[in-house]
Amino acid sequence: MNLDTLKQIYLELIKNYDEVAAIKFVRELNSSNENDILEYHHGLLKYQEPYIDLFYQLRGEFYKHGDEGKAFLLDKINIETDPDLKAEALFILGTMECVEVKPIAISFLKSENYKEQYYGIIVIGWLGKSEDIVILENELTNNKNSELRAYAATALRQIAFSNSRLNKKIAGAYSRAYQSEADEIVRKTIIVCFQDLIKVKFGLRELQTGEITGDLNQAEPKFKKALINYLG
């Protein structure tokens, strides 16, 4: 299917959205790795509205373009001037475990833009190694946005999931950050992340939505005691 036809299908889809039609459209996009199709697919990621589900499909299935899609994004991310599209390229390459983009993820942390900082944090979590723990600890401790501090805690947990030998180093980061953290949600996030590291529950539960339930006042003493014992 050529690009003009795909564009027409997309316009019709936006006018009269249908879930089945959306799935077919994304499948057609993924059936070609021609440069103009890749350019068009990537360009659509600038638009989360009016249908966020369509956006998630477009982003979530870009990997199906395979090595050609990966090479396209690696070239694109270095020249892209639109911050949203650059961020989406980083996100996709992060999901594809493309370690070459880790320096770009780190550079995003210096941005004043929330989305770029957020994507930078989570991609470092996916791709991070021992040397990146200090970078995420800095975000966990010093980022002015409490949501981003919480994401830094979960990104550290992601590194631990990839390499359990780093658990104690990450637990140390949690310990230092917790001492100065005043935000309740961030404190809860640190605790549930540490729970996952040592596979012991302190009374907090992380739902699939990301919401954390449970009593912080009851969980905190158990967390602190376990943290001291774990770190020795």
PDB file of N, CA, C and O in Angstrom, residues 157-198:
ATOM      1  N   ARG A 157      14.756   0.404  40.173  1.00  0.00           N
ATOM      2  CA  ARG A 157      14.245  -0.967  40.334  1.00  0.00           C
ATOM      3  C   ARG A 157      14.380  -1.753  39.032  1.00  0.00           C
ATOM      4  O   ARG A 157      14.706  -2.942  39.055  1.00  0.00           O
ATOM      5  N   GLN A 158      14.150  -1.083  37.907  1.00  0.00           N
ATOM      6  CA  GLN A 158      14.275  -1.756  36.619  1.00  0.00           C
ATOM      7  C   GLN A 158      15.706  -2.233  36.384  1.00  0.00           C
ATOM      8  O   GLN A 158      15.931  -3.323  35.852  1.00  0.00           O
ATOM      9  N   ILE A 159      16.676  -1.420  36.771  1.00  0.00           N
ATOM     10  CA  ILE A 159      18.078  -1.844  36.663  1.00  0.00           C
ATOM     11  C   ILE A 159      18.314  -3.079  37.529  1.00  0.00           C
ATOM     12  O   ILE A 159      18.994  -4.019  37.125  1.00  0.00           O
ATOM     13  N   ALA A 160      17.733  -3.080  38.723  1.00  0.00           N
ATOM     14  CA  ALA A 160      17.879  -4.233  39.613  1.00  0.00           C
ATOM     15  C   ALA A 160      17.259  -5.482  38.996  1.00  0.00           C
ATOM     16  O   ALA A 160      17.807  -6.587  39.119  1.00  0.00           O
ATOM     17  N   PHE A 161      16.112  -5.316  38.328  1.00  0.00           N
ATOM     18  CA  PHE A 161      15.483  -6.462  37.677  1.00  0.00           C
ATOM     19  C   PHE A 161      16.398  -7.047  36.609  1.00  0.00           C
ATOM     20  O   PHE A 161      16.413  -8.257  36.382  1.00  0.00           O
ATOM     21  N   SER A 162      17.172  -6.188  35.951  1.00  0.00           N
ATOM     22  CA  SER A 162      18.068  -6.641  34.887  1.00  0.00           C
ATOM     23  C   SER A 162      19.352  -7.245  35.434  1.00  0.00           C
ATOM     24  O   SER A 162      19.986  -8.070  34.775  1.00  0.00           O
ATOM     25  N   ASN A 163      19.745  -6.821  36.636  1.00  0.00           N
ATOM     26  CA  ASN A 163      21.000  -7.307  37.229  1.00  0.00           C
ATOM     27  C   ASN A 163      20.879  -7.280  38.752  1.00  0.00           C
ATOM     28  O   ASN A 163      21.135  -6.256  39.391  1.00  0.00           O
ATOM     29  N   SER A 164      20.487  -8.406  39.324  1.00  0.00           N
ATOM     30  CA  SER A 164      20.235  -8.470  40.769  1.00  0.00           C
ATOM     31  C   SER A 164      21.509  -8.263  41.591  1.00  0.00           C
ATOM     32  O   SER A 164      21.431  -7.966  42.788  1.00  0.00           O
ATOM     33  N   ARG A 165      22.674  -8.388  40.964  1.00  0.00           N
ATOM     34  CA  ARG A 165      23.921  -8.151  41.702  1.00  0.00           C
ATOM     35  C   ARG A 165      24.058  -6.680  42.120  1.00  0.00           C
ATOM     36  O   ARG A 165      24.878  -6.350  42.982  1.00  0.00           O
ATOM     37  N   LEU A 166      23.248  -5.827  41.535  1.00  0.00           N
ATOM     38  CA  LEU A 166      23.298  -4.398  41.858  1.00  0.00           C
ATOM     39  C   LEU A 166      22.278  -4.013  42.939  1.00  0.00           C
ATOM     40  O   LEU A 166      22.144  -2.844  43.273  1.00  0.00           O
ATOM     41  N   ASN A 167      21.592  -5.005  43.479  1.00  0.00           N
ATOM     42  CA  ASN A 167      20.526  -4.725  44.443  1.00  0.00           C
ATOM     43  C   ASN A 167      20.989  -3.892  45.635  1.00  0.00           C
ATOM     44  O   ASN A 167      20.324  -2.941  46.052  1.00  0.00           O
ATOM     45  N   LYS A 168      22.139  -4.256  46.214  1.00  0.00           N
ATOM     46  CA  LYS A 168      22.596  -3.528  47.400  1.00  0.00           C
ATOM     47  C   LYS A 168      22.986  -2.096  47.063  1.00  0.00           C
ATOM     48  O   LYS A 168      22.732  -1.169  47.843  1.00  0.00           O
ATOM     49  N   LYS A 169      23.593  -1.918  45.915  1.00  0.00           N
ATOM     50  CA  LYS A 169      23.964  -0.567  45.501  1.00  0.00           C
ATOM     51  C   LYS A 169      22.715   0.292  45.313  1.00  0.00           C
ATOM     52  O   LYS A 169      22.683   1.466  45.711  1.00  0.00           O
ATOM     53  N   ILE A 170      21.691  -0.294  44.751  1.00  0.00           N
ATOM     54  CA  ILE A 170      20.436   0.423  44.541  1.00  0.00           C
ATOM     55  C   ILE A 170      19.720   0.653  45.865  1.00  0.00           C
ATOM     56  O   ILE A 170      19.155   1.723  46.110  1.00  0.00           O
ATOM     57  N   ALA A 171      19.757  -0.327  46.750  1.00  0.00           N
ATOM     58  CA  ALA A 171      19.165  -0.155  48.080  1.00  0.00           C
ATOM     59  C   ALA A 171      19.834   0.987  48.823  1.00  0.00           C
ATOM     60  O   ALA A 171      19.176   1.746  49.554  1.00  0.00           O
ATOM     61  N   GLY A 172      21.134   1.147  48.650  1.00  0.00           N
ATOM     62  CA  GLY A 172      21.843   2.271  49.264  1.00  0.00           C
ATOM     63  C   GLY A 172      21.338   3.598  48.739  1.00  0.00           C
ATOM     64  O   GLY A 172      21.197   4.570  49.498  1.00  0.00           O
ATOM     65  N   ALA A 173      21.059   3.642  47.440  1.00  0.00           N
ATOM     66  CA  ALA A 173      20.496   4.862  46.850  1.00  0.00           C
ATOM     67  C   ALA A 173      19.120   5.149  47.445  1.00  0.00           C
ATOM     68  O   ALA A 173      18.800   6.302  47.760  1.00  0.00           O
ATOM     69  N   TYR A 174      18.315   4.110  47.600  1.00  0.00           N
ATOM     70  CA  TYR A 174      17.000   4.283  48.221  1.00  0.00           C
ATOM     71  C   TYR A 174      17.131   4.812  49.646  1.00  0.00           C
ATOM     72  O   TYR A 174      16.391   5.701  50.076  1.00  0.00           O
ATOM     73  N   SER A 175      18.071   4.259  50.391  1.00  0.00           N
ATOM     74  CA  SER A 175      18.264   4.653  51.788  1.00  0.00           C
ATOM     75  C   SER A 175      18.625   6.125  51.895  1.00  0.00           C
ATOM     76  O   SER A 175      18.046   6.869  52.701  1.00  0.00           O
ATOM     77  N   ARG A 176      19.567   6.571  51.088  1.00  0.00           N
ATOM     78  CA  ARG A 176      20.005   7.974  51.144  1.00  0.00           C
ATOM     79  C   ARG A 176      18.890   8.918  50.708  1.00  0.00           C
ATOM     80  O   ARG A 176      18.678   9.966  51.322  1.00  0.00           O
ATOM     81  N   ALA A 177      18.177   8.544  49.660  1.00  0.00           N
ATOM     82  CA  ALA A 177      17.117   9.420  49.161  1.00  0.00           C
ATOM     83  C   ALA A 177      15.955   9.510  50.149  1.00  0.00           C
ATOM     84  O   ALA A 177      15.367  10.585  50.331  1.00  0.00           O
ATOM     85  N   TYR A 178      15.641   8.394  50.791  1.00  0.00           N
ATOM     86  CA  TYR A 178      14.495   8.367  51.703  1.00  0.00           C
ATOM     87  C   TYR A 178      14.692   9.316  52.876  1.00  0.00           C
ATOM     88  O   TYR A 178      13.737   9.928  53.364  1.00  0.00           O
ATOM     89  N   GLN A 179      15.923   9.460  53.311  1.00  0.00           N
ATOM     90  CA  GLN A 179      16.207  10.303  54.480  1.00  0.00           C
ATOM     91  C   GLN A 179      15.814  11.757  54.269  1.00  0.00           C
ATOM     92  O   GLN A 179      15.459  12.451  55.229  1.00  0.00           O
ATOM     93  N   SER A 180      15.881  12.218  53.024  1.00  0.00           N
ATOM     94  CA  SER A 180      15.579  13.629  52.758  1.00  0.00           C
ATOM     95  C   SER A 180      14.243  13.827  52.037  1.00  0.00           C
ATOM     96  O   SER A 180      13.872  14.952  51.721  1.00  0.00           O
ATOM     97  N   GLU A 181      13.519  12.734  51.789  1.00  0.00           N
ATOM     98  CA  GLU A 181      12.276  12.824  51.013  1.00  0.00           C
ATOM     99  C   GLU A 181      11.081  13.157  51.906  1.00  0.00           C
ATOM    100  O   GLU A 181      10.845  12.489  52.909  1.00  0.00           O
ATOM    101  N   ALA A 182      10.328  14.199  51.517  1.00  0.00           N
ATOM    102  CA  ALA A 182       9.164  14.623  52.291  1.00  0.00           C
ATOM    103  C   ALA A 182       7.852  14.208  51.633  1.00  0.00           C
ATOM    104  O   ALA A 182       6.821  14.132  52.305  1.00  0.00           O
ATOM    105  N   ASP A 183       7.874  13.934  50.345  1.00  0.00           N
ATOM    106  CA  ASP A 183       6.638  13.620  49.628  1.00  0.00           C
ATOM    107  C   ASP A 183       6.190  12.191  49.923  1.00  0.00           C
ATOM    108  O   ASP A 183       6.963  11.238  49.764  1.00  0.00           O
ATOM    109  N   GLU A 184       4.941  12.037  50.307  1.00  0.00           N
ATOM    110  CA  GLU A 184       4.432  10.721  50.715  1.00  0.00           C
ATOM    111  C   GLU A 184       4.434   9.723  49.567  1.00  0.00           C
ATOM    112  O   GLU A 184       4.790   8.543  49.761  1.00  0.00           O
ATOM    113  N   ILE A 185       4.050  10.154  48.375  1.00  0.00           N
ATOM    114  CA  ILE A 185       3.990   9.221  47.249  1.00  0.00           C
ATOM    115  C   ILE A 185       5.382   8.732  46.883  1.00  0.00           C
ATOM    116  O   ILE A 185       5.589   7.548  46.590  1.00  0.00           O
ATOM    117  N   VAL A 186       6.360   9.623  46.920  1.00  0.00           N
ATOM    118  CA  VAL A 186       7.728   9.207  46.603  1.00  0.00           C
ATOM    119  C   VAL A 186       8.235   8.238  47.659  1.00  0.00           C
ATOM    120  O   VAL A 186       8.884   7.232  47.344  1.00  0.00           O
ATOM    121  N   ARG A 187       7.927   8.516  48.911  1.00  0.00           N
ATOM    122  CA  ARG A 187       8.357   7.627  49.988  1.00  0.00           C
ATOM    123  C   ARG A 187       7.733   6.234  49.810  1.00  0.00           C
ATOM    124  O   ARG A 187       8.392   5.204  49.960  1.00  0.00           O
ATOM    125  N   LYS A 188       6.442   6.216  49.479  1.00  0.00           N
ATOM    126  CA  LYS A 188       5.774   4.939  49.226  1.00  0.00           C
ATOM    127  C   LYS A 188       6.402   4.208  48.051  1.00  0.00           C
ATOM    128  O   LYS A 188       6.565   2.977  48.076  1.00  0.00           O
ATOM    129  N   THR A 189       6.751   4.961  47.024  1.00  0.00           N
ATOM    130  CA  THR A 189       7.347   4.349  45.836  1.00  0.00           C
ATOM    131  C   THR A 189       8.688   3.714  46.168  1.00  0.00           C
ATOM    132  O   THR A 189       8.992   2.597  45.720  1.00  0.00           O
ATOM    133  N   ILE A 190       9.487   4.412  46.944  1.00  0.00           N
ATOM    134  CA  ILE A 190      10.777   3.853  47.356  1.00  0.00           C
ATOM    135  C   ILE A 190      10.569   2.553  48.126  1.00  0.00           C
ATOM    136  O   ILE A 190      11.270   1.554  47.904  1.00  0.00           O
ATOM    137  N   ILE A 191       9.592   2.551  49.013  1.00  0.00           N
ATOM    138  CA  ILE A 191       9.342   1.358  49.821  1.00  0.00           C
ATOM    139  C   ILE A 191       8.895   0.182  48.955  1.00  0.00           C
ATOM    140  O   ILE A 191       9.404  -0.940  49.104  1.00  0.00           O
ATOM    141  N   VAL A 192       7.947   0.412  48.031  1.00  0.00           N
ATOM    142  CA  VAL A 192       7.477  -0.724  47.216  1.00  0.00           C
ATOM    143  C   VAL A 192       8.583  -1.221  46.280  1.00  0.00           C
ATOM    144  O   VAL A 192       8.658  -2.422  45.984  1.00  0.00           O
ATOM    145  N   CYS A 193       9.444  -0.325  45.840  1.00  0.00           N
ATOM    146  CA  CYS A 193      10.560  -0.755  44.999  1.00  0.00           C
ATOM    147  C   CYS A 193      11.538  -1.616  45.802  1.00  0.00           C
ATOM    148  O   CYS A 193      12.032  -2.642  45.305  1.00  0.00           O
ATOM    149  N   PHE A 194      11.803  -1.205  47.043  1.00  0.00           N
ATOM    150  CA  PHE A 194      12.690  -2.000  47.893  1.00  0.00           C
ATOM    151  C   PHE A 194      12.042  -3.339  48.221  1.00  0.00           C
ATOM    152  O   PHE A 194      12.728  -4.369  48.299  1.00  0.00           O
ATOM    153  N   GLN A 195      10.717  -3.337  48.426  1.00  0.00           N
ATOM    154  CA  GLN A 195      10.000  -4.596  48.635  1.00  0.00           C
ATOM    155  C   GLN A 195      10.294  -5.578  47.495  1.00  0.00           C
ATOM    156  O   GLN A 195      10.535  -6.766  47.733  1.00  0.00           O
ATOM    157  N   ASP A 196      10.259  -5.067  46.278  1.00  0.00           N
ATOM    158  CA  ASP A 196      10.482  -5.930  45.121  1.00  0.00           C
ATOM    159  C   ASP A 196      11.921  -6.429  45.056  1.00  0.00           C
ATOM    160  O   ASP A 196      12.179  -7.543  44.576  1.00  0.00           O
ATOM    161  N   LEU A 197      12.851  -5.609  45.540  1.00  0.00           N
ATOM    162  CA  LEU A 197      14.258  -6.022  45.529  1.00  0.00           C
ATOM    163  C   LEU A 197      14.488  -7.216  46.453  1.00  0.00           C
ATOM    164  O   LEU A 197      15.189  -8.171  46.088  1.00  0.00           O
ATOM    165  N   ILE A 198      13.899  -7.154  47.645  1.00  0.00           N
ATOM    166  CA  ILE A 198      14.186  -8.197  48.638  1.00  0.00           C
ATOM    167  C   ILE A 198      13.042  -9.211  48.777  1.00  0.00           C
ATOM    168  O   ILE A 198      13.139 -10.147  49.560  1.00  0.00           O
TER     169      ILE A 198
END
